mmCIF file of C-alpha atoms and ligand atoms in Angstrom:
data_model
loop_
_atom_site.group_PDB
_atom_site.id
_atom_site.type_symbol
_atom_site.label_atom_id
_atom_site.label_comp_id
_atom_site.label_asym_id
_atom_site.label_seq_id
_atom_site.Cartn_x
_atom_site.Cartn_y
_atom_site.Cartn_z
ATOM 1 C CA UNK A 1214 71.907 77.155 86.061
ATOM 2 C CA UNK A 1215 72.488 80.652 87.239
ATOM 3 C CA UNK A 1216 74.926 81.191 90.215
ATOM 4 C CA UNK A 1217 74.091 84.156 92.503
ATOM 5 C CA UNK A 1218 76.315 86.869 93.269
ATOM 6 C CA UNK A 1219 76.233 85.567 96.971
ATOM 7 C CA UNK A 1220 77.450 82.243 95.963
ATOM 8 C CA UNK A 1221 80.222 83.887 94.147
ATOM 9 C CA UNK A 1222 81.389 85.824 97.083
ATOM 10 C CA UNK A 1223 81.131 83.034 99.221
ATOM 11 C CA UNK A 1224 83.187 80.869 96.702
ATOM 12 C CA UNK A 1225 85.821 83.707 96.537
ATOM 13 C CA UNK A 1226 85.850 83.895 100.088
ATOM 14 C CA UNK A 1227 86.605 80.360 100.226
ATOM 15 C CA UNK A 1228 89.476 80.637 97.719
ATOM 16 C CA UNK A 1229 91.012 83.534 99.749
ATOM 17 C CA UNK A 1230 90.135 86.205 96.818
ATOM 18 C CA UNK A 1231 86.993 87.893 98.483
ATOM 19 C CA UNK A 1232 89.078 90.950 99.862
ATOM 20 C CA UNK A 1233 90.229 91.819 96.187
ATOM 21 C CA UNK A 1234 87.151 91.147 94.195
ATOM 22 C CA UNK A 1235 84.048 91.403 96.325
ATOM 23 C CA UNK A 1236 83.879 95.059 96.747
ATOM 24 C CA UNK A 1237 83.055 95.523 92.931
ATOM 25 C CA UNK A 1238 80.219 92.960 93.356
ATOM 26 C CA UNK A 1239 78.832 94.510 96.463
ATOM 27 C CA UNK A 1240 78.822 97.848 94.556
ATOM 28 C CA UNK A 1241 76.873 96.285 91.840
ATOM 29 C CA UNK A 1242 74.065 95.155 94.245
ATOM 30 C CA UNK A 1243 74.017 98.523 95.784
ATOM 31 C CA UNK A 1244 74.295 100.375 92.611
ATOM 32 C CA UNK A 1245 71.901 103.250 92.034
ATOM 33 C CA UNK A 1246 74.146 105.954 90.800
ATOM 34 C CA UNK A 1247 73.599 108.398 88.011
ATOM 35 C CA UNK A 1248 75.672 111.294 86.996
ATOM 36 C CA UNK A 1249 74.165 114.758 87.295
ATOM 37 C CA UNK A 1250 76.701 116.881 85.692
ATOM 38 C CA UNK A 1251 76.167 120.899 85.963
ATOM 39 C CA UNK A 1252 77.003 123.249 83.282
ATOM 40 C CA UNK A 1253 78.064 127.011 84.145
ATOM 41 C CA UNK A 1254 78.129 129.476 81.500
ATOM 42 C CA UNK A 1255 81.505 131.134 81.981
ATOM 43 C CA UNK A 1256 81.772 133.176 78.889
ATOM 44 C CA UNK A 1257 79.268 133.813 76.115
ATOM 45 C CA UNK A 1258 78.465 130.475 74.595
ATOM 46 C CA UNK A 1259 80.860 128.492 76.661
ATOM 47 C CA UNK A 1260 80.226 126.396 79.656
ATOM 48 C CA UNK A 1261 82.546 124.592 82.314
ATOM 49 C CA UNK A 1262 81.394 121.072 83.754
ATOM 50 C CA UNK A 1263 83.348 120.843 86.852
ATOM 51 C CA UNK A 1264 84.726 117.372 87.904
ATOM 52 C CA UNK A 1265 85.205 116.618 91.637
ATOM 53 C CA UNK A 1266 88.876 117.437 92.792
ATOM 54 C CA UNK A 1267 89.492 114.102 93.819
ATOM 55 C CA UNK A 1268 91.072 110.776 92.658
ATOM 56 C CA UNK A 1269 89.096 108.599 90.613
ATOM 57 C CA UNK A 1270 87.022 106.768 92.942
ATOM 58 C CA UNK A 1271 83.752 104.678 93.139
ATOM 59 C CA UNK A 1272 82.030 107.571 95.240
ATOM 60 C CA UNK A 1273 82.663 110.197 92.208
ATOM 61 C CA UNK A 1274 82.089 107.624 89.546
ATOM 62 C CA UNK A 1275 85.326 108.632 87.982
ATOM 63 C CA UNK A 1276 83.886 112.121 87.166
ATOM 64 C CA UNK A 1277 86.913 114.096 88.076
ATOM 65 C CA UNK A 1278 87.900 116.085 84.916
ATOM 66 C CA UNK A 1279 86.234 119.311 83.693
ATOM 67 C CA UNK A 1280 84.446 119.033 80.631
ATOM 68 C CA UNK A 1281 83.715 122.212 78.215
ATOM 69 C CA UNK A 1282 80.572 122.802 76.018
ATOM 70 C CA UNK A 1283 80.811 125.365 73.389
ATOM 71 C CA UNK A 1284 77.854 126.823 71.561
ATOM 72 C CA UNK A 1285 77.900 127.233 67.637
ATOM 73 C CA UNK A 1286 75.526 127.943 64.946
ATOM 74 C CA UNK A 1287 75.903 124.492 63.482
ATOM 75 C CA UNK A 1288 75.830 122.716 67.012
ATOM 76 C CA UNK A 1289 77.734 122.031 70.058
ATOM 77 C CA UNK A 1290 81.325 121.190 70.655
ATOM 78 C CA UNK A 1291 82.139 119.301 73.700
ATOM 79 C CA UNK A 1292 85.642 119.205 75.143
ATOM 80 C CA UNK A 1293 86.589 115.951 76.958
ATOM 81 C CA UNK A 1294 83.212 113.807 77.467
ATOM 82 C CA UNK A 1295 84.356 112.282 80.825
ATOM 83 C CA UNK A 1296 85.062 108.901 82.241
ATOM 84 C CA UNK A 1297 82.276 106.480 80.903
ATOM 85 C CA UNK A 1298 79.656 105.743 78.492
ATOM 86 C CA UNK A 1299 77.082 106.950 80.999
ATOM 87 C CA UNK A 1300 78.821 110.039 81.929
ATOM 88 C CA UNK A 1301 79.314 110.813 78.191
ATOM 89 C CA UNK A 1302 75.501 110.698 77.680
ATOM 90 C CA UNK A 1303 74.842 112.991 80.431
ATOM 91 C CA UNK A 1304 77.197 115.530 78.921
ATOM 92 C CA UNK A 1305 75.563 115.010 75.451
ATOM 93 C CA UNK A 1306 72.247 115.895 77.037
ATOM 94 C CA UNK A 1307 73.435 118.727 78.983
ATOM 95 C CA UNK A 1308 75.198 120.165 75.842
ATOM 96 C CA UNK A 1309 71.826 119.654 73.838
ATOM 97 C CA UNK A 1310 69.823 121.401 76.664
ATOM 98 C CA UNK A 1311 72.007 124.521 77.112
ATOM 99 C CA UNK A 1312 72.811 124.952 73.474
ATOM 100 C CA UNK A 1313 69.367 123.825 71.994
ATOM 101 C CA UNK A 1314 71.386 121.898 69.150
ATOM 102 C CA UNK A 1315 72.886 118.457 68.712
ATOM 103 C CA UNK A 1316 76.526 117.964 69.387
ATOM 104 C CA UNK A 1317 78.677 117.949 66.047
ATOM 105 C CA UNK A 1318 82.321 117.847 67.406
ATOM 106 C CA UNK A 1319 83.600 116.379 70.278
ATOM 107 C CA UNK A 1320 87.297 116.881 71.217
ATOM 108 C CA UNK A 1321 89.353 114.591 73.380
ATOM 109 C CA UNK A 1322 92.374 116.537 74.815
ATOM 110 C CA UNK A 1323 94.463 113.626 75.768
ATOM 111 C CA UNK A 1324 94.348 109.802 76.438
ATOM 112 C CA UNK A 1325 93.587 109.564 80.034
ATOM 113 C CA UNK A 1326 90.241 107.846 80.798
ATOM 114 C CA UNK A 1327 88.765 110.450 82.916
ATOM 115 C CA UNK A 1328 88.783 112.894 79.969
ATOM 116 C CA UNK A 1329 88.273 110.383 77.008
ATOM 117 C CA UNK A 1330 86.011 107.336 77.734
ATOM 118 C CA UNK A 1331 82.778 109.072 77.530
ATOM 119 C CA UNK A 1332 83.449 109.319 73.460
ATOM 120 C CA UNK A 1333 81.434 106.342 73.119
ATOM 121 C CA UNK A 1334 78.109 108.303 73.703
ATOM 122 C CA UNK A 1335 78.865 110.121 70.536
ATOM 123 C CA UNK A 1336 79.128 109.298 66.763
ATOM 124 C CA UNK A 1337 82.768 108.189 66.363
ATOM 125 C CA UNK A 1338 83.334 110.383 63.377
ATOM 126 C CA UNK A 1339 82.663 113.520 65.385
ATOM 127 C CA UNK A 1340 85.365 112.362 68.108
ATOM 128 C CA UNK A 1341 88.677 114.328 67.252
ATOM 129 C CA UNK A 1342 92.015 113.868 68.756
ATOM 130 C CA UNK A 1343 95.451 114.512 68.157
ATOM 131 C CA UNK A 1344 97.139 111.448 66.376
ATOM 132 C CA UNK A 1345 99.421 110.916 69.366
ATOM 133 C CA UNK A 1346 96.319 110.442 71.553
ATOM 134 C CA UNK A 1347 94.918 107.760 69.312
ATOM 135 C CA UNK A 1348 98.092 106.055 69.096
ATOM 136 C CA UNK A 1349 98.154 106.370 73.186
ATOM 137 C CA UNK A 1350 94.702 104.798 73.571
ATOM 138 C CA UNK A 1351 95.674 102.132 71.197
ATOM 139 C CA UNK A 1352 98.272 101.091 73.400
ATOM 140 C CA UNK A 1353 96.753 101.719 76.893
ATOM 141 C CA UNK A 1354 92.857 101.964 76.277
ATOM 142 C CA UNK A 1355 92.338 98.363 77.323
ATOM 143 C CA UNK A 1356 94.506 98.694 80.197
ATOM 144 C CA UNK A 1357 92.792 101.684 81.543
ATOM 145 C CA UNK A 1358 89.460 100.075 80.921
ATOM 146 C CA UNK A 1359 90.273 97.091 82.907
ATOM 147 C CA UNK A 1360 91.554 99.365 85.788
ATOM 148 C CA UNK A 1361 88.322 101.476 85.832
ATOM 149 C CA UNK A 1362 86.094 98.678 85.725
ATOM 150 C CA UNK A 1363 87.696 97.462 88.806
ATOM 151 C CA UNK A 1364 87.369 100.792 90.760
ATOM 152 C CA UNK A 1365 84.160 101.837 89.439
ATOM 153 C CA UNK A 1366 82.278 98.880 88.515
ATOM 154 C CA UNK A 1367 78.513 99.622 87.469
ATOM 155 C CA UNK A 1368 79.331 103.215 86.841
ATOM 156 C CA UNK A 1369 81.230 101.841 83.761
ATOM 157 C CA UNK A 1370 78.479 99.822 82.588
ATOM 158 C CA UNK A 1371 78.643 99.442 78.438
ATOM 159 C CA UNK A 1372 81.757 101.597 78.357
ATOM 160 C CA UNK A 1373 84.087 100.508 75.460
ATOM 161 C CA UNK A 1374 87.215 102.454 74.201
ATOM 162 C CA UNK A 1375 86.216 104.360 71.269
ATOM 163 C CA UNK A 1376 89.174 105.386 68.940
ATOM 164 C CA UNK A 1377 88.605 109.063 67.782
ATOM 165 C CA UNK A 1378 88.024 109.070 64.053
ATOM 166 C CA UNK A 1379 89.125 112.769 63.466
ATOM 167 C CA UNK A 1380 92.639 113.851 63.471
ATOM 168 C CA UNK A 1381 93.332 117.224 65.127
ATOM 169 C CA UNK A 1382 96.184 119.349 63.372
ATOM 170 C CA UNK A 1383 97.367 122.592 65.171
ATOM 171 C CA UNK A 1384 95.808 125.664 63.854
ATOM 172 C CA UNK A 1385 92.561 127.554 63.271
ATOM 173 C CA UNK A 1386 89.216 125.639 62.638
ATOM 174 C CA UNK A 1387 85.576 127.149 62.248
ATOM 175 C CA UNK A 1388 82.708 125.330 63.486
ATOM 176 C CA UNK A 1389 79.308 127.173 62.633
ATOM 177 C CA UNK A 1390 81.029 130.425 62.465
ATOM 178 C CA UNK A 1391 82.921 129.878 65.788
ATOM 179 C CA UNK A 1392 86.673 130.225 65.471
ATOM 180 C CA UNK A 1393 88.660 127.901 67.827
ATOM 181 C CA UNK A 1394 92.493 127.878 67.679
ATOM 182 C CA UNK A 1395 93.897 124.322 68.352
ATOM 183 C CA UNK A 1396 97.307 123.812 69.955
ATOM 184 C CA UNK A 1397 99.347 120.570 69.477
ATOM 185 C CA UNK A 1398 101.354 120.224 72.314
ATOM 186 C CA UNK A 1399 102.677 117.433 74.786
ATOM 187 C CA UNK A 1400 104.345 117.110 78.260
ATOM 188 C CA UNK A 1401 101.108 115.953 80.355
ATOM 189 C CA UNK A 1402 101.184 113.116 77.908
ATOM 190 C CA UNK A 1403 102.585 112.527 74.574
ATOM 191 C CA UNK A 1404 99.877 114.407 73.062
ATOM 192 C CA UNK A 1405 98.078 117.339 74.868
ATOM 193 C CA UNK A 1406 95.403 119.448 72.737
ATOM 194 C CA UNK A 1407 94.793 122.929 74.136
ATOM 195 C CA UNK A 1408 92.076 125.149 72.480
ATOM 196 C CA UNK A 1409 91.382 128.985 72.363
ATOM 197 C CA UNK A 1410 88.156 130.179 71.819
ATOM 198 C CA UNK A 1411 88.892 133.538 69.772
ATOM 199 C CA UNK A 1412 85.612 135.424 70.647
ATOM 200 C CA UNK A 1413 85.862 135.152 74.331
ATOM 201 C CA UNK A 1414 89.549 134.554 74.884
ATOM 202 C CA UNK A 1415 88.913 131.352 76.673
ATOM 203 C CA UNK A 1416 91.642 129.019 76.835
ATOM 204 C CA UNK A 1417 90.987 125.259 77.489
ATOM 205 C CA UNK A 1418 93.974 123.891 78.900
ATOM 206 C CA UNK A 1419 93.453 120.211 79.298
ATOM 207 C CA UNK A 1420 95.611 118.630 81.612
ATOM 208 C CA UNK A 1421 98.366 121.018 80.663
ATOM 209 C CA UNK A 1422 96.870 123.199 83.451
ATOM 210 C CA UNK A 1423 95.777 122.190 86.947
ATOM 211 C CA UNK A 1424 94.354 124.566 89.346
ATOM 212 C CA UNK A 1425 94.324 124.366 92.983
ATOM 213 C CA UNK A 1426 94.470 120.615 92.488
ATOM 214 C CA UNK A 1427 97.936 118.752 92.333
ATOM 215 C CA UNK A 1428 99.175 117.828 88.879
ATOM 216 C CA UNK A 1429 98.955 114.200 87.762
ATOM 217 C CA UNK A 1430 102.171 112.894 86.095
ATOM 218 C CA UNK A 1431 101.745 109.230 85.329
ATOM 219 C CA UNK A 1432 102.537 109.884 81.430
ATOM 220 C CA UNK A 1433 104.398 113.051 81.868
ATOM 221 C CA UNK A 1434 107.564 114.593 80.536
ATOM 222 C CA UNK A 1435 108.320 117.359 82.866
ATOM 223 C CA UNK A 1436 110.571 119.308 80.597
ATOM 224 C CA UNK A 1437 108.195 119.191 77.793
ATOM 225 C CA UNK A 1438 105.326 120.076 79.962
ATOM 226 C CA UNK A 1439 107.156 123.172 80.993
ATOM 227 C CA UNK A 1440 107.696 124.207 77.749
ATOM 228 C CA UNK A 1441 103.804 123.749 76.791
ATOM 229 C CA UNK A 1442 103.217 125.905 79.684
ATOM 230 C CA UNK A 1443 105.417 128.580 78.349
ATOM 231 C CA UNK A 1444 103.721 128.295 75.111
ATOM 232 C CA UNK A 1445 100.204 128.622 76.536
ATOM 233 C CA UNK A 1446 101.185 131.550 78.788
ATOM 234 C CA UNK A 1447 102.170 133.423 75.571
ATOM 235 C CA UNK A 1448 98.675 133.055 74.003
ATOM 236 C CA UNK A 1449 96.588 136.055 74.869
ATOM 237 C CA UNK A 1450 93.660 134.871 76.769
ATOM 238 C CA UNK A 1451 91.128 136.042 79.355
ATOM 239 C CA UNK A 1452 90.065 132.993 81.116
ATOM 240 C CA UNK A 1453 91.655 129.412 81.361
ATOM 241 C CA UNK A 1454 89.654 126.238 81.864
ATOM 242 C CA UNK A 1455 92.033 123.969 83.481
ATOM 243 C CA UNK A 1456 91.588 120.028 83.187
ATOM 244 C CA UNK A 1457 91.226 120.129 86.821
ATOM 245 C CA UNK A 1458 90.137 122.432 89.456
ATOM 246 C CA UNK A 1459 88.156 125.928 89.094
ATOM 247 C CA UNK A 1460 88.131 128.325 86.412
ATOM 248 C CA UNK A 1461 91.176 131.051 86.359
ATOM 249 C CA UNK A 1462 90.552 134.508 85.180
ATOM 250 C CA UNK A 1463 94.254 135.158 84.185
ATOM 251 C CA UNK A 1464 97.541 133.220 84.515
ATOM 252 C CA UNK A 1465 97.102 131.865 88.102
ATOM 253 C CA UNK A 1466 96.749 128.487 87.175
ATOM 254 C CA UNK A 1467 99.521 128.159 84.398
ATOM 255 C CA UNK A 1468 101.851 129.841 87.102
ATOM 256 C CA UNK A 1469 100.691 127.433 89.654
ATOM 257 C CA UNK A 1470 101.123 124.347 87.666
ATOM 258 C CA UNK A 1471 104.537 125.471 86.698
ATOM 259 C CA UNK A 1472 105.322 126.377 90.228
ATOM 260 C CA UNK A 1473 104.372 122.594 91.127
ATOM 261 C CA UNK A 1474 105.897 121.004 88.501
ATOM 262 C CA UNK A 1475 109.368 122.860 88.925
ATOM 263 C CA UNK A 1476 109.194 122.027 92.713
ATOM 264 C CA UNK A 1477 108.470 118.406 92.091
ATOM 265 C CA UNK A 1478 111.598 117.853 89.579
ATOM 266 C CA UNK A 1479 113.812 119.383 92.011
ATOM 267 C CA UNK A 1480 112.560 117.485 94.971
ATOM 268 C CA UNK A 1481 112.749 114.219 93.279
ATOM 269 C CA UNK A 1482 116.283 115.140 91.809
ATOM 270 C CA UNK A 1483 117.552 116.228 95.450
ATOM 271 C CA UNK A 1484 115.779 113.056 96.988
ATOM 272 C CA UNK A 1485 117.496 110.577 94.708
ATOM 273 C CA UNK A 1486 120.877 112.507 95.190
ATOM 274 C CA UNK A 1487 120.727 112.331 98.951
ATOM 275 C CA UNK A 1488 119.962 108.625 98.800
ATOM 276 C CA UNK A 1489 116.304 108.517 100.029
ATOM 277 C CA UNK A 1490 114.100 105.849 99.364
ATOM 278 C CA UNK A 1491 110.825 105.993 97.588
ATOM 279 C CA UNK A 1492 108.750 106.040 100.787
ATOM 280 C CA UNK A 1493 110.940 108.822 102.433
ATOM 281 C CA UNK A 1494 110.592 110.944 99.124
ATOM 282 C CA UNK A 1495 107.037 110.398 99.114
ATOM 283 C CA UNK A 1496 106.935 112.000 102.663
ATOM 284 C CA UNK A 1497 108.734 114.821 101.757
ATOM 285 C CA UNK A 1498 107.218 118.022 103.120
ATOM 286 C CA UNK A 1499 104.993 119.902 100.855
ATOM 287 C CA UNK A 1500 105.695 123.645 100.939
ATOM 288 C CA UNK A 1501 103.297 126.285 102.667
ATOM 289 C CA UNK A 1502 102.505 128.049 99.251
ATOM 290 C CA UNK A 1503 100.601 124.682 98.068
ATOM 291 C CA UNK A 1504 98.699 124.076 101.310
ATOM 292 C CA UNK A 1505 95.392 124.888 99.693
ATOM 293 C CA UNK A 1506 96.252 122.414 96.417
ATOM 294 C CA UNK A 1507 93.885 119.538 96.739
ATOM 295 C CA UNK A 1508 95.282 115.837 96.680
ATOM 296 C CA UNK A 1509 98.871 117.213 96.887
ATOM 297 C CA UNK A 1510 100.201 114.422 98.998
ATOM 298 C CA UNK A 1511 98.454 111.871 96.827
ATOM 299 C CA UNK A 1512 99.849 113.171 93.396
ATOM 300 C CA UNK A 1513 103.416 113.756 95.131
ATOM 301 C CA UNK A 1514 103.403 109.904 95.976
ATOM 302 C CA UNK A 1515 102.453 109.095 92.516
ATOM 303 C CA UNK A 1516 104.962 111.205 91.078
ATOM 304 C CA UNK A 1517 107.648 109.408 93.076
ATOM 305 C CA UNK A 1518 106.289 106.432 91.850
ATOM 306 C CA UNK A 1519 106.332 107.081 88.363
ATOM 307 C CA UNK A 1520 109.775 108.964 88.064
ATOM 308 C CA UNK A 1521 111.988 107.386 90.898
ATOM 309 C CA UNK A 1522 113.155 104.215 88.997
ATOM 310 C CA UNK A 1523 114.207 106.317 85.894
ATOM 311 C CA UNK A 1524 115.832 109.047 87.971
ATOM 312 C CA UNK A 1525 117.828 106.524 90.106
ATOM 313 C CA UNK A 1526 119.106 105.017 87.008
ATOM 314 C CA UNK A 1527 119.888 108.367 85.557
ATOM 315 C CA UNK A 1528 121.515 110.218 88.527
ATOM 316 C CA UNK A 1529 123.083 107.558 90.791
ATOM 317 C CA UNK A 1530 125.665 106.294 88.475
ATOM 318 C CA UNK A 1531 127.108 109.977 88.247
ATOM 319 C CA UNK A 1532 127.490 109.716 91.888
ATOM 320 C CA UNK A 1533 129.795 106.881 91.855
ATOM 321 C CA UNK A 1534 132.119 108.681 89.268
HETATM 322 ZN ZN1 ZN B 2615 95.512 113.640 82.215
#
């Protein structure tokens, strides 16, 4: 016997669970979404695919991270295949269309699902990441998957956690005559890959670089992140493609990310030491210079929730000494 969704919703309602579970079921009934990523050529043979400068939500299908397509003589390279199997397929088709060649390599810059979960659309042997990223995905991938299925429902159809098969090591790699320099960094997460395309001076920052969109910190080590930004700042480049937000034609995005993280770090320390609770800290006024940064309040509040318990444990005993 098949049980209709309507009966399930009615049953859940009777059990008092409808407010939690019904939205995904309703989404499933109404679902008609397809991803339509657009590629903009930002340098010779390099296309940027912009994500929405928003939190992950059903309305954007989780497509909030930027992806990159690079043309080589052997085929296309995709950096960050997006949040779901369906998005990965759309990026693969887009890469094939703009380069006229199949995808021969996929780089996943770090563990976060808005960047990594589209990997299932590609041959797993072509998917490369830092060993730390594979380790992180083995630990957190299923949990991320559960969380995304709850929010994104049918956008996630068929998506599974695909482990990258190839290890990235720092240094130069040549694919189809195109020289890429790979940087093994950390700070936004425990493994953050950044890539420089030597021919065009395009630096692909992954989530080490945010631009006009507040940095997300759920797995961050702020000191490590600031060190990584110093490293990227020292790499000669003409363009920066951030993990989130618009293209940067200089050092503004790196400087802005550093400015935000330094402010967050100081603000959190001050808030803990002055005895503010988490909700008070989350209400801290955002400086005027960050007024145009998207989702600033949202990420500020998330950063408070990520860092506050650890900071209180570290800083408050000193107050009593
Ligand atoms: Zn991230």
